[in-house]
């Protein structure tokens, strides 16, 4: 009978091979994610800010329809920077105002913030039109704080959820590159 003698080195070769393969795979995925971030983060406005805001409103058309809202809110762009806010929704006028020059960072970061802010304020319009409790917005802000106001939490979640998809839509429409 012949016995196959395995040395400890031979037992380690498959393990080393698997570890090396795993490390190469992880490195590949890491580089792939970095390249994806670099590619996605470069946004260029190929239009005007008013057109950008209007197209974000159009992106929300199916959402308005789902909530049986017939009219877009009025909207205004302010080029004066605000120290307090990036934008706001005025329920008495059913109007959202975006402070373009309150957003900072490089062009890509600024454009992404503007889209996020616009979506956030659009959600306030939807809340105003669909939730009777929205009349208590100021009460919640005073009692709980701005950050813990349930309408703010909901608006931020809405904007977070839709920003990337909206940017994709804006690229398809030729508003962003």
mmCIF file of C-alpha atoms in Angstrom:
data_model
loop_
_atom_site.group_PDB
_atom_site.id
_atom_site.type_symbol
_atom_site.label_atom_id
_atom_site.label_comp_id
_atom_site.label_asym_id
_atom_site.label_seq_id
_atom_site.Cartn_x
_atom_site.Cartn_y
_atom_site.Cartn_z
ATOM 1 C CA UNK A 1 0.000 0.000 0.000
ATOM 2 C CA UNK A 2 1.320 3.362 -0.904
ATOM 3 C CA UNK A 3 0.730 6.313 1.339
ATOM 4 C CA UNK A 4 0.643 9.846 0.081
ATOM 5 C CA UNK A 5 2.633 12.017 2.375
ATOM 6 C CA UNK A 6 1.513 15.665 2.501
ATOM 7 C CA UNK A 7 3.835 18.209 3.887
ATOM 8 C CA UNK A 8 2.505 21.165 5.917
ATOM 9 C CA UNK A 9 3.586 23.453 3.065
ATOM 10 C CA UNK A 10 1.374 21.673 0.550
ATOM 11 C CA UNK A 11 -1.595 22.026 2.929
ATOM 12 C CA UNK A 12 -1.064 25.788 3.085
ATOM 13 C CA UNK A 13 -0.829 26.370 -0.677
ATOM 14 C CA UNK A 14 -4.581 26.148 -1.361
ATOM 15 C CA UNK A 15 -5.303 28.447 1.599
ATOM 16 C CA UNK A 16 -2.739 30.986 0.413
ATOM 17 C CA UNK A 17 -4.156 30.787 -3.111
ATOM 18 C CA UNK A 18 -7.709 31.402 -1.831
ATOM 19 C CA UNK A 19 -6.534 34.326 0.319
ATOM 20 C CA UNK A 20 -4.679 35.902 -2.583
ATOM 21 C CA UNK A 21 -7.741 35.504 -4.823
ATOM 22 C CA UNK A 22 -9.952 37.052 -2.132
ATOM 23 C CA UNK A 23 -7.586 40.010 -1.710
ATOM 24 C CA UNK A 24 -7.445 40.605 -5.481
ATOM 25 C CA UNK A 25 -11.247 40.463 -5.675
ATOM 26 C CA UNK A 26 -11.619 42.931 -2.779
ATOM 27 C CA UNK A 27 -9.066 45.286 -4.327
ATOM 28 C CA UNK A 28 -10.896 45.104 -7.662
ATOM 29 C CA UNK A 29 -14.268 45.948 -6.026
ATOM 30 C CA UNK A 30 -12.675 48.779 -4.023
ATOM 31 C CA UNK A 31 -11.161 50.357 -7.153
ATOM 32 C CA UNK A 32 -14.452 49.857 -9.003
ATOM 33 C CA UNK A 33 -16.339 51.783 -6.280
ATOM 34 C CA UNK A 34 -13.795 54.612 -6.269
ATOM 35 C CA UNK A 35 -14.079 54.983 -10.038
ATOM 36 C CA UNK A 36 -17.875 54.905 -9.777
ATOM 37 C CA UNK A 37 -17.813 57.676 -7.139
ATOM 38 C CA UNK A 38 -15.452 59.803 -9.223
ATOM 39 C CA UNK A 39 -17.591 59.366 -12.331
ATOM 40 C CA UNK A 40 -20.885 60.055 -10.544
ATOM 41 C CA UNK A 41 -19.656 62.983 -8.506
ATOM 42 C CA UNK A 42 -18.826 65.194 -11.487
ATOM 43 C CA UNK A 43 -21.982 67.138 -12.209
ATOM 44 C CA UNK A 44 -22.084 70.054 -14.611
ATOM 45 C CA UNK A 45 -25.097 72.320 -15.079
ATOM 46 C CA UNK A 46 -25.930 72.452 -18.790
ATOM 47 C CA UNK A 47 -28.859 74.802 -18.290
ATOM 48 C CA UNK A 48 -29.924 77.603 -15.967
ATOM 49 C CA UNK A 49 -30.851 77.324 -12.304
ATOM 50 C CA UNK A 50 -34.511 78.195 -13.029
ATOM 51 C CA UNK A 51 -34.660 75.372 -15.582
ATOM 52 C CA UNK A 52 -32.990 72.993 -13.100
ATOM 53 C CA UNK A 53 -35.596 73.743 -10.422
ATOM 54 C CA UNK A 54 -38.455 73.447 -12.921
ATOM 55 C CA UNK A 55 -37.187 70.055 -14.113
ATOM 56 C CA UNK A 56 -36.959 68.812 -10.512
ATOM 57 C CA UNK A 57 -40.625 69.801 -10.183
ATOM 58 C CA UNK A 58 -41.393 67.862 -13.389
ATOM 59 C CA UNK A 59 -39.525 64.847 -12.013
ATOM 60 C CA UNK A 60 -42.081 64.843 -9.171
ATOM 61 C CA UNK A 61 -45.110 64.811 -11.506
ATOM 62 C CA UNK A 62 -45.877 61.109 -10.922
ATOM 63 C CA UNK A 63 -45.560 61.666 -7.173
ATOM 64 C CA UNK A 64 -47.998 64.568 -7.339
ATOM 65 C CA UNK A 65 -50.384 62.423 -9.355
ATOM 66 C CA UNK A 66 -50.157 59.620 -6.786
ATOM 67 C CA UNK A 67 -51.170 62.149 -4.115
ATOM 68 C CA UNK A 68 -53.921 63.613 -6.337
ATOM 69 C CA UNK A 69 -52.238 67.032 -6.376
ATOM 70 C CA UNK A 70 -53.141 68.882 -9.570
ATOM 71 C CA UNK A 71 -50.810 71.866 -9.418
ATOM 72 C CA UNK A 72 -47.107 72.347 -8.949
ATOM 73 C CA UNK A 73 -46.115 74.779 -6.241
ATOM 74 C CA UNK A 74 -45.003 78.228 -7.225
ATOM 75 C CA UNK A 75 -41.254 78.460 -7.092
ATOM 76 C CA UNK A 76 -38.664 81.178 -6.838
ATOM 77 C CA UNK A 77 -34.914 81.261 -6.973
ATOM 78 C CA UNK A 78 -33.061 83.599 -4.706
ATOM 79 C CA UNK A 79 -29.463 84.392 -5.568
ATOM 80 C CA UNK A 80 -28.944 86.086 -2.203
ATOM 81 C CA UNK A 81 -27.287 83.720 0.237
ATOM 82 C CA UNK A 82 -29.221 83.048 3.414
ATOM 83 C CA UNK A 83 -27.352 82.415 6.642
ATOM 84 C CA UNK A 84 -30.278 80.442 8.058
ATOM 85 C CA UNK A 85 -31.514 78.161 5.310
ATOM 86 C CA UNK A 86 -30.936 76.602 1.915
ATOM 87 C CA UNK A 87 -34.561 76.948 0.941
ATOM 88 C CA UNK A 88 -38.062 77.089 2.387
ATOM 89 C CA UNK A 89 -41.684 76.397 1.621
ATOM 90 C CA UNK A 90 -44.263 79.115 2.260
ATOM 91 C CA UNK A 91 -47.621 77.378 2.802
ATOM 92 C CA UNK A 92 -49.617 80.611 2.624
ATOM 93 C CA UNK A 93 -48.410 81.167 -0.956
ATOM 94 C CA UNK A 94 -47.887 77.487 -1.820
ATOM 95 C CA UNK A 95 -44.436 78.543 -2.929
ATOM 96 C CA UNK A 96 -40.962 77.147 -2.501
ATOM 97 C CA UNK A 97 -37.887 79.350 -2.498
ATOM 98 C CA UNK A 98 -34.408 77.982 -3.152
ATOM 99 C CA UNK A 99 -31.388 80.050 -2.083
ATOM 100 C CA UNK A 100 -28.944 79.008 -4.805
ATOM 101 C CA UNK A 101 -25.897 80.742 -3.325
ATOM 102 C CA UNK A 102 -26.446 79.306 0.149
ATOM 103 C CA UNK A 103 -25.329 75.920 -1.169
ATOM 104 C CA UNK A 104 -21.586 75.418 -1.051
ATOM 105 C CA UNK A 105 -18.849 73.088 -2.104
ATOM 106 C CA UNK A 106 -17.596 72.432 -5.590
ATOM 107 C CA UNK A 107 -19.970 72.575 -8.526
ATOM 108 C CA UNK A 108 -20.972 68.912 -8.213
ATOM 109 C CA UNK A 109 -21.657 69.123 -4.489
ATOM 110 C CA UNK A 110 -23.577 72.375 -4.913
ATOM 111 C CA UNK A 111 -25.778 70.955 -7.683
ATOM 112 C CA UNK A 112 -26.526 67.810 -5.684
ATOM 113 C CA UNK A 113 -27.420 69.965 -2.652
ATOM 114 C CA UNK A 114 -29.710 72.159 -4.756
ATOM 115 C CA UNK A 115 -31.540 69.102 -6.098
ATOM 116 C CA UNK A 116 -31.825 67.703 -2.556
ATOM 117 C CA UNK A 117 -33.107 71.025 -1.166
ATOM 118 C CA UNK A 118 -35.656 71.357 -3.966
ATOM 119 C CA UNK A 119 -36.945 67.835 -3.374
ATOM 120 C CA UNK A 120 -37.087 68.551 0.362
ATOM 121 C CA UNK A 121 -39.207 71.671 -0.183
ATOM 122 C CA UNK A 122 -41.413 69.861 -2.711
ATOM 123 C CA UNK A 123 -42.152 67.280 -0.013
ATOM 124 C CA UNK A 124 -43.298 70.113 2.264
ATOM 125 C CA UNK A 125 -45.718 71.152 -0.475
ATOM 126 C CA UNK A 126 -47.006 67.576 -0.676
ATOM 127 C CA UNK A 127 -47.350 67.458 3.128
ATOM 128 C CA UNK A 128 -49.223 70.758 3.071
ATOM 129 C CA UNK A 129 -51.637 69.469 0.428
ATOM 130 C CA UNK A 130 -52.226 66.014 1.911
ATOM 131 C CA UNK A 131 -51.713 66.138 5.675
ATOM 132 C CA UNK A 132 -54.115 68.247 7.767
ATOM 133 C CA UNK A 133 -51.607 68.138 10.635
ATOM 134 C CA UNK A 134 -49.155 70.230 8.578
ATOM 135 C CA UNK A 135 -50.798 73.305 10.122
ATOM 136 C CA UNK A 136 -48.921 72.308 13.310
ATOM 137 C CA UNK A 137 -45.513 72.518 11.617
ATOM 138 C CA UNK A 138 -44.376 75.531 13.696
ATOM 139 C CA UNK A 139 -45.623 73.932 16.902
ATOM 140 C CA UNK A 140 -43.547 70.797 16.244
ATOM 141 C CA UNK A 141 -40.474 72.884 15.451
ATOM 142 C CA UNK A 142 -40.790 74.815 18.718
ATOM 143 C CA UNK A 143 -41.662 71.809 20.868
ATOM 144 C CA UNK A 144 -39.317 69.222 19.365
ATOM 145 C CA UNK A 145 -36.737 71.360 17.480
ATOM 146 C CA UNK A 146 -36.325 71.790 13.753
ATOM 147 C CA UNK A 147 -34.290 68.579 13.350
ATOM 148 C CA UNK A 148 -36.827 66.459 15.264
ATOM 149 C CA UNK A 149 -39.890 67.936 13.586
ATOM 150 C CA UNK A 150 -41.627 64.926 11.965
ATOM 151 C CA UNK A 151 -42.286 66.959 8.805
ATOM 152 C CA UNK A 152 -38.570 67.746 8.486
ATOM 153 C CA UNK A 153 -37.605 64.131 9.078
ATOM 154 C CA UNK A 154 -40.093 63.043 6.413
ATOM 155 C CA UNK A 155 -38.894 65.701 3.942
ATOM 156 C CA UNK A 156 -35.254 64.748 4.435
ATOM 157 C CA UNK A 157 -36.063 61.065 3.940
ATOM 158 C CA UNK A 158 -37.985 61.913 0.756
ATOM 159 C CA UNK A 159 -35.113 63.997 -0.610
ATOM 160 C CA UNK A 160 -32.537 61.359 0.351
ATOM 161 C CA UNK A 161 -34.591 58.684 -1.387
ATOM 162 C CA UNK A 162 -35.120 60.621 -4.635
ATOM 163 C CA UNK A 163 -31.937 62.694 -5.126
ATOM 164 C CA UNK A 164 -29.906 60.124 -7.075
ATOM 165 C CA UNK A 165 -32.840 59.099 -9.257
ATOM 166 C CA UNK A 166 -33.703 62.753 -9.890
ATOM 167 C CA UNK A 167 -30.098 63.484 -10.908
ATOM 168 C CA UNK A 168 -30.287 60.569 -13.343
ATOM 169 C CA UNK A 169 -33.531 62.057 -14.737
ATOM 170 C CA UNK A 170 -31.880 65.492 -15.042
ATOM 171 C CA UNK A 171 -28.971 63.948 -16.951
ATOM 172 C CA UNK A 172 -31.389 62.221 -19.330
ATOM 173 C CA UNK A 173 -33.129 65.571 -19.915
ATOM 174 C CA UNK A 174 -29.806 67.296 -20.663
ATOM 175 C CA UNK A 175 -30.021 69.595 -17.636
ATOM 176 C CA UNK A 176 -26.998 68.039 -15.943
ATOM 177 C CA UNK A 177 -24.004 66.270 -17.376
#
